[in-house]
Coordinates of C-alpha atoms and ligand atoms in Angstrom, one line a residue:
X1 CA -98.4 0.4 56.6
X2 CA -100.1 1.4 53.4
X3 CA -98.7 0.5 50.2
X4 CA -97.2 3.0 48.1
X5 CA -99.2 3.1 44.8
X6 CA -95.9 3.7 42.5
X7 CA -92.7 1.3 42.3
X8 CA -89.6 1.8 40.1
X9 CA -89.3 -0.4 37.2
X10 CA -86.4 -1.3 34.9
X11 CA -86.6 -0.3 31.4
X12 CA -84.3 -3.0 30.3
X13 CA -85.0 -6.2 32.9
X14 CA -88.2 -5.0 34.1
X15 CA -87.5 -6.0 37.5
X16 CA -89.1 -3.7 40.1
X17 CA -87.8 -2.0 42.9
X18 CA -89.6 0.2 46.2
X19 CA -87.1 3.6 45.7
X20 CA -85.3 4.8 42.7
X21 CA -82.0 4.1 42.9
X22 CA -79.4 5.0 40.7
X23 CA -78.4 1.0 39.4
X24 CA -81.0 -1.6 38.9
X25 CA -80.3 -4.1 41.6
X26 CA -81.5 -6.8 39.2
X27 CA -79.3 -6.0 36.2
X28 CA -77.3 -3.8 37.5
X29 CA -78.0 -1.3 34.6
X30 CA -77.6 2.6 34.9
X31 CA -80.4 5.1 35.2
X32 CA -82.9 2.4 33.9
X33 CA -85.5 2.8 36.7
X34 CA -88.5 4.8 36.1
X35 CA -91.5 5.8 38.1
X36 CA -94.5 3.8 37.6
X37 CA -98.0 3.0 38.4
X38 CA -98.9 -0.3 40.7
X39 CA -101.5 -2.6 39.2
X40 CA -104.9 -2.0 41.1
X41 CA -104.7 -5.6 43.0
X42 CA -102.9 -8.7 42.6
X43 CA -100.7 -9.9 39.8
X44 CA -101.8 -10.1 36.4
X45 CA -101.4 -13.2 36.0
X46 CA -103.9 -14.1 39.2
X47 CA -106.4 -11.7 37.6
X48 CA -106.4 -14.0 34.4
X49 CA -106.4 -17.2 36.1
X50 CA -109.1 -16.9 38.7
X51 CA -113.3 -16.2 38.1
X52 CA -112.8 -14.8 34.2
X53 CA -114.9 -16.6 31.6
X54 CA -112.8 -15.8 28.2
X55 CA -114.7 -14.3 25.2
X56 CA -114.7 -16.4 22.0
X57 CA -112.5 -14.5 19.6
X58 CA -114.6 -13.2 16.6
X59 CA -114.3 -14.3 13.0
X60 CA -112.8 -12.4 10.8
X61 CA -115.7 -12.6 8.4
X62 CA -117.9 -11.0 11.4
X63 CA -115.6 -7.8 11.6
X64 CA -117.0 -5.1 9.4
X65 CA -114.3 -3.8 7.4
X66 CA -116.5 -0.9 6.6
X67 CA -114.2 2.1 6.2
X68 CA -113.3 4.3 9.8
X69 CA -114.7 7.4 9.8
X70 CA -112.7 10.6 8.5
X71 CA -112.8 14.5 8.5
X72 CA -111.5 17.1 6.6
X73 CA -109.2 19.2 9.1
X74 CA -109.6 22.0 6.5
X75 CA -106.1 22.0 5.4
X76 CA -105.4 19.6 3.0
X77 CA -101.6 18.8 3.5
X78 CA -102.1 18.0 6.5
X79 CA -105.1 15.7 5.5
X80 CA -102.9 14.0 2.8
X81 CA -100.3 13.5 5.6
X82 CA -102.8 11.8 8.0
X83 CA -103.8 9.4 5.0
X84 CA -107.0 11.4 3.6
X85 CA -108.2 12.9 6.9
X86 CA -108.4 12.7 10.2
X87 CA -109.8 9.5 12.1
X88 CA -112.1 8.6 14.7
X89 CA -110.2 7.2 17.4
X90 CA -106.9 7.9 16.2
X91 CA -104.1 9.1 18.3
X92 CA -101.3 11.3 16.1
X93 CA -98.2 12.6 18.3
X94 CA -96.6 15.7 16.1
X95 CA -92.8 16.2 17.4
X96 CA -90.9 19.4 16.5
X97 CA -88.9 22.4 17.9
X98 CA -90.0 25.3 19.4
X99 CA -91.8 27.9 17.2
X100 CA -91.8 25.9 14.4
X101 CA -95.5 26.2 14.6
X102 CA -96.9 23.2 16.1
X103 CA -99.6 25.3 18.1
X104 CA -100.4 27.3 15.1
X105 CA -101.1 24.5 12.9
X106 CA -103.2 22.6 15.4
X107 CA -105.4 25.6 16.2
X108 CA -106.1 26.1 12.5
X109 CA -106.9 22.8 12.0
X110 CA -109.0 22.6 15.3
X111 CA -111.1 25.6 14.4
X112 CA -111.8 24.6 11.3
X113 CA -112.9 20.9 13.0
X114 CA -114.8 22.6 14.9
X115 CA -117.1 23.8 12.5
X116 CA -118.5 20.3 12.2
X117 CA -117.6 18.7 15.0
X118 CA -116.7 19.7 18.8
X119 CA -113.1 20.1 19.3
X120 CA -111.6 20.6 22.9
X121 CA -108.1 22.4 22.4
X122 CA -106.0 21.9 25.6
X123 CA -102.9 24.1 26.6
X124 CA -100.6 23.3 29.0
X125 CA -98.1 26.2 27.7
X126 CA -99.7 28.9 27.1
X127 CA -102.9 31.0 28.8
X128 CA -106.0 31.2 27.4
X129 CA -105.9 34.6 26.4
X130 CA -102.8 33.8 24.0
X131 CA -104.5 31.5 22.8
X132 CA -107.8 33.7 22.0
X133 CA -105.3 36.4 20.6
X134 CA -103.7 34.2 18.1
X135 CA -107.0 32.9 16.9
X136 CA -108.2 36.3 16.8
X137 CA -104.8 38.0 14.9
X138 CA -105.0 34.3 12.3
X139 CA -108.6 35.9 11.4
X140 CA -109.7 31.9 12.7
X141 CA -113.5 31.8 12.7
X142 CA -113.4 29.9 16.3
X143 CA -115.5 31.8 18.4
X144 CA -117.0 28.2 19.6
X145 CA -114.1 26.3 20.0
X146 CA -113.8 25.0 23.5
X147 CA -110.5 25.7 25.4
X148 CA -108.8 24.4 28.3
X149 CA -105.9 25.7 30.5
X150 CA -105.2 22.3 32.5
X151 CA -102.3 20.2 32.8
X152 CA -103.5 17.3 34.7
X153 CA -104.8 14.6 32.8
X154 CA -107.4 12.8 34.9
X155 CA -109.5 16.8 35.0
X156 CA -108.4 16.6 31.3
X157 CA -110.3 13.1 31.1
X158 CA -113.0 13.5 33.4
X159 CA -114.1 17.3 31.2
X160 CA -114.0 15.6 27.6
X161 CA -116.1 12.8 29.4
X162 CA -118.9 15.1 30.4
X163 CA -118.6 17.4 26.9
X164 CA -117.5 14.7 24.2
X165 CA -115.7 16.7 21.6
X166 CA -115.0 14.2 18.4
X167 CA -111.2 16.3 18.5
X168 CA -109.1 16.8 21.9
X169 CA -105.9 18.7 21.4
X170 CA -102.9 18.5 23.9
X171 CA -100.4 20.6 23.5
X172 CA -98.0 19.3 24.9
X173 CA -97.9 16.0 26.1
X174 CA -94.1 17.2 28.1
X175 CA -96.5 19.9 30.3
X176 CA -98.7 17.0 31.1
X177 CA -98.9 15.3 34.7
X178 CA -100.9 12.1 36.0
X179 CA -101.8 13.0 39.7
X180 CA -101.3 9.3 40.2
X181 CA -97.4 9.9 40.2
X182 CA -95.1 12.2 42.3
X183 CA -92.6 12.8 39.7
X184 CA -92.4 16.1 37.1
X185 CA -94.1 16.8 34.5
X186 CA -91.8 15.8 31.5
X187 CA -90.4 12.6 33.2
X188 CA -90.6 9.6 31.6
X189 CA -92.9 7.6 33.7
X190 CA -95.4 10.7 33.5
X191 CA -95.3 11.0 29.7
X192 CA -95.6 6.9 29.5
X193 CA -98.6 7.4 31.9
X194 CA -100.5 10.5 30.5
X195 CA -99.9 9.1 26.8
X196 CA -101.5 5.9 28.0
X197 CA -104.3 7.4 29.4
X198 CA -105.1 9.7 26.5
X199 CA -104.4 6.5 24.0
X200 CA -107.0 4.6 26.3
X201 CA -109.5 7.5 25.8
X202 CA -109.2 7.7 22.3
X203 CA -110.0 4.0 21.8
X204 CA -112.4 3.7 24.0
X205 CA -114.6 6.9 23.5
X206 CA -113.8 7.3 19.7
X207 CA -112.7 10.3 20.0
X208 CA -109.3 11.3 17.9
X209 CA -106.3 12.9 20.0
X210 CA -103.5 15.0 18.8
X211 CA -100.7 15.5 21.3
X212 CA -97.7 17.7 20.8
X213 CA -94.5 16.6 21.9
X214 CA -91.3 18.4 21.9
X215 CA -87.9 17.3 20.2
X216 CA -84.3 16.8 21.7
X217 CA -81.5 18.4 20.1
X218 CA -81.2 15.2 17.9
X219 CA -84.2 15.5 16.7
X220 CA -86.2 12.7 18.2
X221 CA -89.9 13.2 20.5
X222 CA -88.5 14.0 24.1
X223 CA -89.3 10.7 26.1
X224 CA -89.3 7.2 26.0
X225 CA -88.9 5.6 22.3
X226 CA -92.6 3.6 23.1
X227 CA -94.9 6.7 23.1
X228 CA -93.8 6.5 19.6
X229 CA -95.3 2.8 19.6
X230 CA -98.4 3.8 22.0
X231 CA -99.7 6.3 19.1
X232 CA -100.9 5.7 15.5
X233 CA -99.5 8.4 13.9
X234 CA -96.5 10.2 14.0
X235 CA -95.5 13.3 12.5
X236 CA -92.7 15.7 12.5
X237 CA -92.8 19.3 11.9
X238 CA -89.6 20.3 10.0
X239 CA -87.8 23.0 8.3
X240 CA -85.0 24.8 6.6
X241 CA -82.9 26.7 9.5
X242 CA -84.0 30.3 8.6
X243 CA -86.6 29.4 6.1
X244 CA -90.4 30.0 6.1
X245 CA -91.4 26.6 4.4
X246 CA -92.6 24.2 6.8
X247 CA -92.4 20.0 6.0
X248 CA -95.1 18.0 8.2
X249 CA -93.7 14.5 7.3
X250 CA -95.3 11.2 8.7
X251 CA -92.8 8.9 10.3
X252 CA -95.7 5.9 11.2
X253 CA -98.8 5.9 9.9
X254 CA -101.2 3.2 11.0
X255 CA -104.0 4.7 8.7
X256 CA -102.1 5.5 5.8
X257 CA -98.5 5.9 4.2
X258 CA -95.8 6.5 5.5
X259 CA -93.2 9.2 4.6
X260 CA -95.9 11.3 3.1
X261 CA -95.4 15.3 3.3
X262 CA -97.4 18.0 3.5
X263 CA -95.7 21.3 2.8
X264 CA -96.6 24.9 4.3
X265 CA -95.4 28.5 4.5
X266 CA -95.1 30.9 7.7
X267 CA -96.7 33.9 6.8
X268 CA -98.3 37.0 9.0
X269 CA -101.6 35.1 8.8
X270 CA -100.6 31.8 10.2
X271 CA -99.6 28.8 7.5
X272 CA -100.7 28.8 4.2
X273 CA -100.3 25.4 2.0
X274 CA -97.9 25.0 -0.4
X275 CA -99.8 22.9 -3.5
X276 CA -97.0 22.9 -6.0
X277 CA -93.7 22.6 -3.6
X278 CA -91.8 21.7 -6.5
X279 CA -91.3 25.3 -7.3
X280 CA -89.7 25.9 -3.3
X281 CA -87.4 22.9 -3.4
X282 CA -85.3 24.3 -7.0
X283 CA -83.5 27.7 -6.3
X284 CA -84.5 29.5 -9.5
X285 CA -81.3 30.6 -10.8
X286 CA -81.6 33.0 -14.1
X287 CA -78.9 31.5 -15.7
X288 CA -77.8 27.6 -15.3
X289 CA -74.6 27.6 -12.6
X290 CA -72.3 24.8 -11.9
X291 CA -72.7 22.2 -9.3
X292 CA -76.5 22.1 -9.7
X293 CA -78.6 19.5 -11.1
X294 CA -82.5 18.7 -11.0
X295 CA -83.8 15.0 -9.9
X296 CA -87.3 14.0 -9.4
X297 CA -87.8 12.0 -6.4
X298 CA -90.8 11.2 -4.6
X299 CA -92.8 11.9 -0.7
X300 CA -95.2 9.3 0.0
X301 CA -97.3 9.3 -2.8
X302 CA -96.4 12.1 -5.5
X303 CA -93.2 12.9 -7.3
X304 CA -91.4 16.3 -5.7
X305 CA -89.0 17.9 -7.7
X306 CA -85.7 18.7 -5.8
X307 CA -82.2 20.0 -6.7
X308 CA -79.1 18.6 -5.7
X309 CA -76.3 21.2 -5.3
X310 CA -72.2 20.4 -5.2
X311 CA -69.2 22.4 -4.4
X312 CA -66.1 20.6 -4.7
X313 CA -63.2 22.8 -4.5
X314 CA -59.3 21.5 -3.5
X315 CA -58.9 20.5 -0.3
X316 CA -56.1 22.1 1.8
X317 CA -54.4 19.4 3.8
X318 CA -54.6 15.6 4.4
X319 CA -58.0 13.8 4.4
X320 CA -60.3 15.5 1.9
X321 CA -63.8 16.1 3.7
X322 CA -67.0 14.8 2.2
X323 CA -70.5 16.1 3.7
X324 CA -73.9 15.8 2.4
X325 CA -76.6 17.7 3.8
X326 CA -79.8 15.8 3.1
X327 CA -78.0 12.9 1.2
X328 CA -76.8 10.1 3.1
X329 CA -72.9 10.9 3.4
X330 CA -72.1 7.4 2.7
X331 CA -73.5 6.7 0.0
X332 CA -71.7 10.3 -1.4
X333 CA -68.3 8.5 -0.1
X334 CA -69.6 5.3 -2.7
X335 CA -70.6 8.0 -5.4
X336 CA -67.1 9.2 -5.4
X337 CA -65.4 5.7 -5.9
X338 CA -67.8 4.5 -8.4
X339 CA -67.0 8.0 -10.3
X340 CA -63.4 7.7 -10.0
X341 CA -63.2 3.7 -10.9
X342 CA -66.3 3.5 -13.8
X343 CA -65.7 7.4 -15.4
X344 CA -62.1 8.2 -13.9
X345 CA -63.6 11.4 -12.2
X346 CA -60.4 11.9 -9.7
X347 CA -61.6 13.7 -6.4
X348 CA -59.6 12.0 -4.0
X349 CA -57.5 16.0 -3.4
X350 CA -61.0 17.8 -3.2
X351 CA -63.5 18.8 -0.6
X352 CA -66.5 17.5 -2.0
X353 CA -69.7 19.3 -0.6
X354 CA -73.7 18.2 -1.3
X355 CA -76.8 19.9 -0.1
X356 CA -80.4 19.1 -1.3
X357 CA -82.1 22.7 -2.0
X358 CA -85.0 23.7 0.7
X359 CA -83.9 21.5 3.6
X360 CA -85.7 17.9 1.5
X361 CA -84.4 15.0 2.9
X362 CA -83.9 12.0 -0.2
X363 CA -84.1 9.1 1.4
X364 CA -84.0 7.0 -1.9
X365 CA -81.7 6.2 -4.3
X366 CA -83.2 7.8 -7.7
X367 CA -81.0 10.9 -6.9
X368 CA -77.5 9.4 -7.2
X369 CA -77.4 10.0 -11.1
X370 CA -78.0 13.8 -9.8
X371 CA -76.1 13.8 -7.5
X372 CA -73.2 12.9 -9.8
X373 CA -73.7 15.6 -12.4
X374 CA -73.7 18.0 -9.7
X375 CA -70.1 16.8 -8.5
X376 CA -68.8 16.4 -11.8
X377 CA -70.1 19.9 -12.8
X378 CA -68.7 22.0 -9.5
X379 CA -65.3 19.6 -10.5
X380 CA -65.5 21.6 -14.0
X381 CA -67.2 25.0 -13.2
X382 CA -69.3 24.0 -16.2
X383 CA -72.8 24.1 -16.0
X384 CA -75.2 21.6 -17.0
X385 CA -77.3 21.8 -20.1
X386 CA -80.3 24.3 -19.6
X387 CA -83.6 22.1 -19.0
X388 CA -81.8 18.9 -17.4
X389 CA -83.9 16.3 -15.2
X390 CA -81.8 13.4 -14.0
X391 CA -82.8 10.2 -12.8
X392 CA -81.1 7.1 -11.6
X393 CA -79.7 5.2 -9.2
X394 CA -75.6 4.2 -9.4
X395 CA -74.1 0.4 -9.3
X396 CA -71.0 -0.4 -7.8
X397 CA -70.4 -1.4 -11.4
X398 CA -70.8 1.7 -13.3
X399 CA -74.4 0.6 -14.0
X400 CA -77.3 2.7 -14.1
X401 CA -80.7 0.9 -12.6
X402 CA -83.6 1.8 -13.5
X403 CA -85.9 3.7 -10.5
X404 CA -90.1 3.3 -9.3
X405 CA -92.6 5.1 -11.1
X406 CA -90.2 6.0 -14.0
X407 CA -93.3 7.9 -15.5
X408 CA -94.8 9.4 -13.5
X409 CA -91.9 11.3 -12.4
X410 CA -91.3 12.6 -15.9
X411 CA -94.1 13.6 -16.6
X412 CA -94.1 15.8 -13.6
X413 CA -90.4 17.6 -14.8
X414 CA -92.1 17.7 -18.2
X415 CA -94.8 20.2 -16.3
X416 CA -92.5 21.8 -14.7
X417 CA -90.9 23.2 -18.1
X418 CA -88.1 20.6 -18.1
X419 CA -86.9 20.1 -21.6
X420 CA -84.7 16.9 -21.4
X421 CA -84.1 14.2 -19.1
X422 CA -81.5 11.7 -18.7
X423 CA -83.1 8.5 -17.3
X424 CA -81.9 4.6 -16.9
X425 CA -82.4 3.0 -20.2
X426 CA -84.9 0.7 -18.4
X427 CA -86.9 3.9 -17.8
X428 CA -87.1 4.8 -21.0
X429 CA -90.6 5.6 -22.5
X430 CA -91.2 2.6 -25.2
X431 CA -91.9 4.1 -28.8
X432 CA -94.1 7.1 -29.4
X433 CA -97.0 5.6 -27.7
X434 CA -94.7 6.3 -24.4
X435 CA -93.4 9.6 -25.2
X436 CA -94.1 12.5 -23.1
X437 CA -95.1 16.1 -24.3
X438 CA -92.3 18.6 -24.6
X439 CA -89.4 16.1 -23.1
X440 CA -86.4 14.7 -24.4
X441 CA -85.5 11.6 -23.5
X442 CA -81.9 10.6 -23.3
X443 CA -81.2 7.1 -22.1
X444 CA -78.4 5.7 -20.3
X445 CA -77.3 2.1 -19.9
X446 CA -73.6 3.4 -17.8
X447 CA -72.2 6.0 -16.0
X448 CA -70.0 6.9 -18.9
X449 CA -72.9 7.4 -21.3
X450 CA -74.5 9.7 -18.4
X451 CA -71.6 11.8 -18.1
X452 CA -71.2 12.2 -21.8
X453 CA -74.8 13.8 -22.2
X454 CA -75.0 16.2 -19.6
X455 CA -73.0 19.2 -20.8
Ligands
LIG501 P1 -96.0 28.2 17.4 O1 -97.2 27.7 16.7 O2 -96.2 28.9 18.7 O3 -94.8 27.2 17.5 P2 -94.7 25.9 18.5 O4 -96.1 25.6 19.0 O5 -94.2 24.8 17.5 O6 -93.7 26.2 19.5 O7 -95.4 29.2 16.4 C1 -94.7 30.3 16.9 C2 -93.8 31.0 15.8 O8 -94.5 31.2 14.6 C3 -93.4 32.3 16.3 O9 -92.0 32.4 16.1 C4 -94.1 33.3 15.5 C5 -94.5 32.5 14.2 N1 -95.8 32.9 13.7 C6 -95.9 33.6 12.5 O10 -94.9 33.9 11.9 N2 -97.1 33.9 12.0 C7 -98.3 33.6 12.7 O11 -99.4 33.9 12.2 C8 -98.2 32.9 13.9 C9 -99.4 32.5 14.7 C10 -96.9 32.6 14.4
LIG502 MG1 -96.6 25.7 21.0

């Protein structure tokens, strides 16, 4: 009897099996088994042992380091995102829901690739004509770009061998099946498999990939957690429910940093970069209102203005909720104490609501100080000074610690029309050598000093 080519492999033992069944007979783990491939012949260990002269490994010295190959993609947030361009060779998975714009961004960039360079775009979603009419209605020039409606990845393969585009596009990597396996599209073992194959490609040919994935409703690439490893790159498409800006953020970045954003706006003619998204993340408020306050913080490599805002308002029975939207709720929970024990801020009867403005995620801790004033100024329906920048991270002791790239980040709310910032005294610009155009700087050692300034 002929050999089936797939077996059923345990994600968590890795013990194999003939037939999918529901327990791992091994480890007796649920749901673990997963469709997969059968190495062509024999063990792998066999295939090392017998008839294979090893290579000598090269010296380090004999590697040229000489710097891998980049283009423009035409948009420049999304170049900054990919770490100055995109590279030869380079896989990048980009994860996000549906109609956020994945397709629209990708076809920009690929036509305006394709300028220079021969870029394949491949849909497994939508037909080729939709995909000709949004070019067209985005005013693209991409009458040369090469399309494909095809959703098996060996004809995939076996066309970008014969034409060798320097871009392939796949959109998406869930619509994508390897006619190797007999499971669906979208199943685990086939988006393990077709990653694989298009990773493979990339490295060997030199050719960079871009593969669109879809998200769960958590929020995470649909699919195993390794296609995640398998790729360079990773980037999530993000946004505001309701709101036009678009965040492409890089999650892993093999070729450059991580965390860095790109910022873009939904319009009629397709995205449009944001260069100063400062101005979107601060709600522009004619006059100063209570439970706001303005931190600089900073996405990958350049300081972002953001806003904190703060309602606090008494809460009607028992536990008194705390939720942070774009703040880590915990450390809200720890701002709370530190207020109540250092400044005797007493919030333990109120509902104490925080939101970052514009759907920015602050993932450091330079926006506690903010985050503070905004509290304490919702607490006292007072607004803060006009002009206020805050910067700072809280100690447990009331202390105020001094935050990366101090500088910089003032000088960006002094161009930004901020007239006075309140900043760790560590931060503090040293004599007049230091000072910064148009900014006043307040210093603060504690919490109490903070407070005392900010109204
Ligand atoms: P799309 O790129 O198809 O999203 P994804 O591939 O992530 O699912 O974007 C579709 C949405 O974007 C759709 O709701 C319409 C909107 N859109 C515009 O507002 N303007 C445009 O120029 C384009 C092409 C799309
Ligand atoms: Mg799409």
């Amino acid at each position: 009897m002929a050999k089936s080519k797939t077996h059923y492999v345990c994600d968590s033992c890795g013990a194999s099996a003939p037939k999918w069944q529901g327990q791992c007979p091994s480890c007796g783990a649920w749901n673990t088994l997963t469709e997969q491939q059968r190495p062509a012949t024999g063990g792998p260990a066999r295939q090392v042992a017998v008839g294979y002269a090893g290579e000598a490994p090269q010296l380090l010295r004999e590697v040229t380091d000489e710097a891998e190959a980049r283009w423009p993609s035409g948009l420049d947030e999304l170049d900054r995102v990919l770490g100055g361009g995109v590279v030869a060779g380079s896989v990048v998975l980009i994860g996000g829901d549906p109609g956020i714009g994945k397709s629209t961004l990708l076809l920009q960039a690929s036509a305006s690739l394709n300028a220079n360079s021969r870029v394949i775009y491949v849909t497994g979603e939508e037909s080729l004509r939709q995909v000709s009419l949004r070019a067209r209605r985005l005013g693209l020039a991409a009458e040369e770009l090469g399309l494909l409606a095809e959703t098996a990845v060996e004809r995939i393969l076996a066309t970008a061998r014969d034409h060798r585009p320097k871009v392939l596009v796949v959109d998406s990597i869930q619509t994508m099946h390897s006619e190797a396996l007999q499971s669906a599209p979208g199943a685990v073992a086939q988006l393990r498999e077709t990653t694989a194959a298009l990773v493979r490609f990339a490295k060997q040919t030199g050719t960079a990939v871009f593969l669109v994935g879809h998200v769960t409703k958590e929020g995470h690439i649909a699919g195993p957690r390794v296609l995640e490893h398998m790729v360079d790159t990773v980037l999530y498409f993000e946004s505001d429910a309701g709101s036009r800006y678009r965040i492409v953020r890089a999650v892993k970045n093999r070729f450059g940093a991580a965390n860095e954003i790109g910022v873009f706006a939904m319009t009629e003619q397709g995205l449009r970069q944001v260069r100063n998204p400062s101005a979107i993340f601060l709600s522009r408020h004619a006059e100063p209102v209570a439970g706001s306050a303005v931190f600089v913080t900073r996405e990958g490599s350049r300081p972002l203005l953001g806003e904190v805002q703060a309602l606090v308002d008494g809460a009607s029975h028992g536990n008194p909720r705390r939720l942070a939207v774009g703040f880590d709720q915990q450390r809200l929970a720890m701002l709370l104490a530190v207020m109540h024990r250092h400044a005797g801020v007493v919030c333990h009867d109120q509902d104490v609501f925080v939101n970052i403005v514009g759907g920015l995620r602050v993932a450091e801790t330079a926006a506690d100080l903010a985050a503070v004033a905004a509290v304490l100024s919702s607490l006292r329906d007072q607004a803060l000074a006009a002009g206020t920048v805050l910067l700072g991270e809280l100690g447990l002791a009331g202390e105020i610690r001094p935050v990366p790239f101090g500088e910089e980040r003032l000088m960006a709310a002094a161009k930004h029309g901020f007239t006075r910032a309140i900043v760790p005294k560590d931060n503090a610009p040293r004599g007049a050598a230091g000072a910064i155009d148009g900014l006043r700087i307040v210093p603060a050692g504690r919490l109490e000093e903070a407070l005392e300034a900010l109204f």
